[in-house]
Short mmCIF file of C-alpha atoms in Angstrom, two decimals:
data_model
loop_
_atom_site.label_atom_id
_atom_site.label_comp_id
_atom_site.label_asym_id
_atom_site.label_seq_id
_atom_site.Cartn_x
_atom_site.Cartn_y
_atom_site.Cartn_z
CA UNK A 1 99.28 110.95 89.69
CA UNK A 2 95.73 112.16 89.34
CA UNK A 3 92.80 109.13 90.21
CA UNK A 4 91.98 108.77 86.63
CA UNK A 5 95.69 107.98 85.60
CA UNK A 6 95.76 105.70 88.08
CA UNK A 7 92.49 104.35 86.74
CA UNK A 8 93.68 104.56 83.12
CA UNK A 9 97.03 102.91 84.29
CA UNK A 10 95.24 100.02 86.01
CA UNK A 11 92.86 99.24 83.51
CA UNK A 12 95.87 99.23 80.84
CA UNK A 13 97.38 96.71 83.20
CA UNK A 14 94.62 94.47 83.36
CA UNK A 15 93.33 94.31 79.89
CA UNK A 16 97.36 93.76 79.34
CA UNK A 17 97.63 90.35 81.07
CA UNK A 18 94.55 89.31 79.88
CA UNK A 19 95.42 89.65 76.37
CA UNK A 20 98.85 88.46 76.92
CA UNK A 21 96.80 85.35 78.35
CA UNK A 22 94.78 85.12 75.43
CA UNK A 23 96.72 86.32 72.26
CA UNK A 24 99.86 87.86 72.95
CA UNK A 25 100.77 92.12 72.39
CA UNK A 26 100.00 93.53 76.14
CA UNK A 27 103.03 95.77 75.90
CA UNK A 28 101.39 97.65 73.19
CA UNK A 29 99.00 98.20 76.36
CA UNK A 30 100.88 99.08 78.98
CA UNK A 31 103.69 101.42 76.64
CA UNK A 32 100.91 103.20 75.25
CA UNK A 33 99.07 104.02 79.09
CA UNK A 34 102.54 105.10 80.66
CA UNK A 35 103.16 107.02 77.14
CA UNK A 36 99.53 109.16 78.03
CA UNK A 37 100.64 109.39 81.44
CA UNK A 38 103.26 111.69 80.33
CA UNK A 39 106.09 109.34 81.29
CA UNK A 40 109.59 110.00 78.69
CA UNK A 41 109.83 107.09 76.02
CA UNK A 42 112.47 105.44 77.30
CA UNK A 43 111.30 105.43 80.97
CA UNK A 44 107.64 104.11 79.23
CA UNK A 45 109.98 100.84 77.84
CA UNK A 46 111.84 100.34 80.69
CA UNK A 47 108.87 100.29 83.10
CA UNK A 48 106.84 98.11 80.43
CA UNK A 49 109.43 95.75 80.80
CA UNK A 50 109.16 95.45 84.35
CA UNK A 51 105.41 95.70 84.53
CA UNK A 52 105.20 92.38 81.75
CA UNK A 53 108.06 90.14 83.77
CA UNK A 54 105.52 88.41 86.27
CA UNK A 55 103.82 87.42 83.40
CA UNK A 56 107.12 85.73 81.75
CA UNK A 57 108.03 84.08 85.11
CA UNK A 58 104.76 82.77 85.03
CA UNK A 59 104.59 81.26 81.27
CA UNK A 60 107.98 79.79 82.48
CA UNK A 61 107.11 77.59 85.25
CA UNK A 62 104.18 76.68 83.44
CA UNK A 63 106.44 74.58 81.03
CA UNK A 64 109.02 73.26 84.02
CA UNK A 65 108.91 69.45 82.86
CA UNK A 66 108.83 70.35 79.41
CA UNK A 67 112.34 72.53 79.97
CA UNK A 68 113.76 70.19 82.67
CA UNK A 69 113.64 67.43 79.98
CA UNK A 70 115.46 69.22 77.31
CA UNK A 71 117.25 71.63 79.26
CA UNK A 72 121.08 71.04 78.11
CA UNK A 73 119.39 72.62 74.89
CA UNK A 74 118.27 75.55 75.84
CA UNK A 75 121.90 76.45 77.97
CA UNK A 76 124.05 78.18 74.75
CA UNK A 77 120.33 79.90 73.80
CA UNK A 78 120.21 81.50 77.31
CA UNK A 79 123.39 82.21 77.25
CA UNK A 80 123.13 83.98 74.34
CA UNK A 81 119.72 85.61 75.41
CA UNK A 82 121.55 87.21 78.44
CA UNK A 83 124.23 88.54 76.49
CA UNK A 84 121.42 89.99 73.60
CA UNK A 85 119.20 91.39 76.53
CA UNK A 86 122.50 93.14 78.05
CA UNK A 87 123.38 94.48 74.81
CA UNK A 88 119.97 95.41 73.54
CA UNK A 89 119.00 97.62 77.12
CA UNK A 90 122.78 98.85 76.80
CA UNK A 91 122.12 100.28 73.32
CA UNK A 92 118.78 101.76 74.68
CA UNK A 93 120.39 103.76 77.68
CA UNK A 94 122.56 105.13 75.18
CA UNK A 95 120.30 107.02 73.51
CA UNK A 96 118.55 110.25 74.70
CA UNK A 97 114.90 110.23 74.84
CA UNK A 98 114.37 112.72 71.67
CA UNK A 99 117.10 109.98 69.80
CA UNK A 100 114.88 106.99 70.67
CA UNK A 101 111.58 109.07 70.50
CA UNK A 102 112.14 109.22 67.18
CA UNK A 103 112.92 105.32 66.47
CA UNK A 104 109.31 104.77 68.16
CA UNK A 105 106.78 104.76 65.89
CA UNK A 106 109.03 102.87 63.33
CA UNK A 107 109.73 100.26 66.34
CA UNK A 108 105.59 100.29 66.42
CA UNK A 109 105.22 99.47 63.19
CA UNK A 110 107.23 96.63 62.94
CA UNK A 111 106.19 95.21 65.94
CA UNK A 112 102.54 95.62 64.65
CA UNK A 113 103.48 93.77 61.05
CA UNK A 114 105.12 91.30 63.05
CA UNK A 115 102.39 90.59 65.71
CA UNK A 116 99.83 91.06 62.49
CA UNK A 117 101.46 88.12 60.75
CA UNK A 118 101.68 86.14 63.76
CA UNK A 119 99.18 83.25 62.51
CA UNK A 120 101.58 82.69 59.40
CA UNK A 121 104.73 83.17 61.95
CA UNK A 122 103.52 80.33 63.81
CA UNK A 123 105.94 77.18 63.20
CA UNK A 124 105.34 73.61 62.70
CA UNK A 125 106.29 70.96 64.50
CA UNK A 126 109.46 69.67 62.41
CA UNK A 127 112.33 66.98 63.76
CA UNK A 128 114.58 68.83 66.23
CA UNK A 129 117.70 69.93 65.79
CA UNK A 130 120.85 71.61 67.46
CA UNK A 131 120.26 74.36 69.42
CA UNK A 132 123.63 75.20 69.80
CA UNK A 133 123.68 75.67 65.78
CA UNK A 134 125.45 78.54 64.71
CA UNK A 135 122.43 79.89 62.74
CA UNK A 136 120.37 78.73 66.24
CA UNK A 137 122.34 81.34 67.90
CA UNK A 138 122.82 84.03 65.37
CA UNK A 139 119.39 84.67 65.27
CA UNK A 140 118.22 84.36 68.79
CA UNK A 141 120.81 86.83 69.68
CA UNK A 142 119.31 89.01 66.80
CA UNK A 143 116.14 88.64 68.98
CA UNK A 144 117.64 89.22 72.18
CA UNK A 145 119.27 92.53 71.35
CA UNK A 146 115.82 93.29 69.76
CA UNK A 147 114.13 92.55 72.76
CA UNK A 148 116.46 94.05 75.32
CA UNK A 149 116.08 97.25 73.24
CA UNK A 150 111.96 97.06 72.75
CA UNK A 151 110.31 94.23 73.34
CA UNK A 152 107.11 94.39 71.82
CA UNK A 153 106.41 91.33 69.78
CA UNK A 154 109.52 89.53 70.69
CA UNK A 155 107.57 86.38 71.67
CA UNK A 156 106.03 86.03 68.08
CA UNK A 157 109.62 86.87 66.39
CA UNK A 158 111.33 84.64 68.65
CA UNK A 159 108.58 81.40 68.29
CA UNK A 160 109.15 82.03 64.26
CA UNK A 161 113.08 81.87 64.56
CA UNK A 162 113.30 79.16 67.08
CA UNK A 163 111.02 77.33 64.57
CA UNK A 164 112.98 77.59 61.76
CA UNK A 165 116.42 77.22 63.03
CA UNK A 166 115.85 74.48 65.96
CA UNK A 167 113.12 72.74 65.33
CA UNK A 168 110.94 70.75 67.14
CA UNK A 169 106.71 70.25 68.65
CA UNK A 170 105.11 73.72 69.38
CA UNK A 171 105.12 73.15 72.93
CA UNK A 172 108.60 72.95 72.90
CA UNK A 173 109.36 76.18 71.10
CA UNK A 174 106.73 77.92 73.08
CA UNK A 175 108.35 76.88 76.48
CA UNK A 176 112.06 77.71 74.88
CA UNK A 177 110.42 81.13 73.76
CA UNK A 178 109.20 81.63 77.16
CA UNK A 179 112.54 80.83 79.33
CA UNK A 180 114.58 82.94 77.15
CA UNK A 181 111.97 85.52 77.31
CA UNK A 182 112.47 85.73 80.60
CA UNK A 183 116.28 85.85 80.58
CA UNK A 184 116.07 88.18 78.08
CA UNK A 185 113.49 90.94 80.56
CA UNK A 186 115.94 89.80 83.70
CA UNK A 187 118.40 90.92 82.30
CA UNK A 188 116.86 93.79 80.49
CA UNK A 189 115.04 95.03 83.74
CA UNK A 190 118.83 94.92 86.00
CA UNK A 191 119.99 97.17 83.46
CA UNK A 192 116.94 99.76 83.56
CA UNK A 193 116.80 99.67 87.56
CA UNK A 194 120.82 100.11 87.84
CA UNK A 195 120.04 103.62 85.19
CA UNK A 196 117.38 104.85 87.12
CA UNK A 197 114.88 104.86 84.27
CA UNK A 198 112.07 102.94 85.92
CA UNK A 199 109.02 104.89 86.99
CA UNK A 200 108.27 102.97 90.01
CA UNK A 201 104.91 104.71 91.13
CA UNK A 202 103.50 103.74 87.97
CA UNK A 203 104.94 100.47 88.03
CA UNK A 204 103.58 99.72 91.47
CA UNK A 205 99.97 100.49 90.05
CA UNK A 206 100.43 98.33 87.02
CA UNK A 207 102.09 94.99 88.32
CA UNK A 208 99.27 93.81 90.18
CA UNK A 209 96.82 95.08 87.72
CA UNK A 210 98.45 92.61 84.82
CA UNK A 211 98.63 89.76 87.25
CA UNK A 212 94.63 90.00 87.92
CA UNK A 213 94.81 90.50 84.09
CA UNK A 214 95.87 87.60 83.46
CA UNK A 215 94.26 85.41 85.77
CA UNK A 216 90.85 86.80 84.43
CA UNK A 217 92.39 85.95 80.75
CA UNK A 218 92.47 82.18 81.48
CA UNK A 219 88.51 82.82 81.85
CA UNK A 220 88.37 84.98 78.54
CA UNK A 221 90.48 82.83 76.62
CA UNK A 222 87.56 79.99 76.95
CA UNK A 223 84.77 82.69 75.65
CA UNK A 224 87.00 85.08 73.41
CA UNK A 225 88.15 84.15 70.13
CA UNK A 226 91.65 84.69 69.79
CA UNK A 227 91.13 86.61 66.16
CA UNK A 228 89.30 89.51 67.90
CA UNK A 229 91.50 90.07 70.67
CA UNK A 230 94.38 89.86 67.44
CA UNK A 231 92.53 92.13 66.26
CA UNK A 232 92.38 94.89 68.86
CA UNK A 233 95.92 94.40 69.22
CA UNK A 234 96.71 94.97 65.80
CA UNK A 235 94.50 98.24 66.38
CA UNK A 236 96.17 99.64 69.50
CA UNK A 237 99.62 98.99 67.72
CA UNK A 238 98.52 100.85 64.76
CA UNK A 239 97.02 103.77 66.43
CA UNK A 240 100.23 103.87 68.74
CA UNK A 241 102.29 103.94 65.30
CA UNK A 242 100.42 106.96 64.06
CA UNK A 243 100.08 109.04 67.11
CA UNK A 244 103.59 108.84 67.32
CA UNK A 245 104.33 109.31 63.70
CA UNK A 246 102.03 112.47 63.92
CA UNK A 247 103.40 113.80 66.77
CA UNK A 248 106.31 113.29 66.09
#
């Protein structure tokens, strides 16, 4: 790697975990900065993955006494979140890199609709229910698969599901969405080491980078408004969905 791709790589990193901090949609970041690198598409998503895990961990722990109260709830949903994850990075090994190249910019633009609509995704707090529901399950392992595969804008799909088939405050969604998140990349991230698909030196630039990133977010998220960091989100995703589509 040249100095400015490390440069590039690291600054991708950091502005990553601070947006993540602020807004959500850092792996729109970090994919597109190991895509310029010159790294293959699915090696980009694999190492993406691995480069945004801290960050879940993180989130995680975050909400321990909200989980440890309700945590008999969330065991069928993580169960079901490994097996998604496993299936979803199973399905993306399987393809070749032209196969999945090809899936990317559609994979872009849904993830940018989805991340778009995020403010009307958002649920409201509503009575809890089952977790263990069968429609509960159905659709986080719809998720799961999805975000084994991809990943980007998983959090926002999985808050809006979560909302409408369990139920309950915000807080507790968003601390449901963030353990199964991180079941979900765990999982994931096994299968992409054990394939050989991760590109480590990369990696090794990045991880730190998105931890400062998202220490310096905390800071930002008290000055920047939340609807302008959307908004360069949305942006990035879009102009990652046409450079793709164009080069395709």
């Amino acid at each position: 790697m040249t100095l400015s791709m490390i440069g590039l790589l690291f600054v991708a990193g950091f502005l990553s975990g601070a947006v993540n901090a602020i807004a959500g949609g850092g792996t729109f970041l970090t994919f597109g900065a190991l895509t310029l690198a010159g790294i293959p598409p699915i090696s980009a998503n694999a190492t993406s993955s691995i480069v945004q895990f801290p960050g879940y961990v993180t989130s995680t722990l975050a909400y321990k006494d909200e989980l440890l109260k309700r945590w008999r709830s969330a065991v069928a949903l993580t169960l079901v979140s490994a097996l998604g994850g496993l299936a979803g990075a199973l399905i993306l090994l399987a393809l070749s890199n032209p196969s999945f190249r090809a899936l990317v910019p559609w994979l872009l633009a849904a993830a940018t609709a989805i991340f778009a609509a995020g403010p009307l995704l958002k649920p409201k707090a509503t009575a809890e229910r089952s977790a263990s529901s069968l429609s509960s399950l159905a659709g986080q392992g719809v998720t799961a698969i999805y975000g084994g595969f991809f990943g980007a804008g998983m959090g926002i799909m999985m808050l809006a599901v979560l909302g409408l088939t369990t139920g309950g405050s915000y807080h507790h969604l968003n601390a449901l969405k963030n353990l199964l998140a991180t079941v979900i990349a765990a999982v994931a991230i096994i299968v992409f080491v054990s394939g050989g698909v991760v590109a480590w030196p990369q990696a090794i630039v990045m991880i730190p980078a998105v931890a400062a990133g998202g220490y310096a977010g905390v800071w930002a998220a008290r000055r920047v408004p939340q609807t302008i960091m959307r908004m360069i989100v949305v942006a990035v995703g879009a102009a990652l969905t046409v450079y793709y589509f164009v080069t395709g």
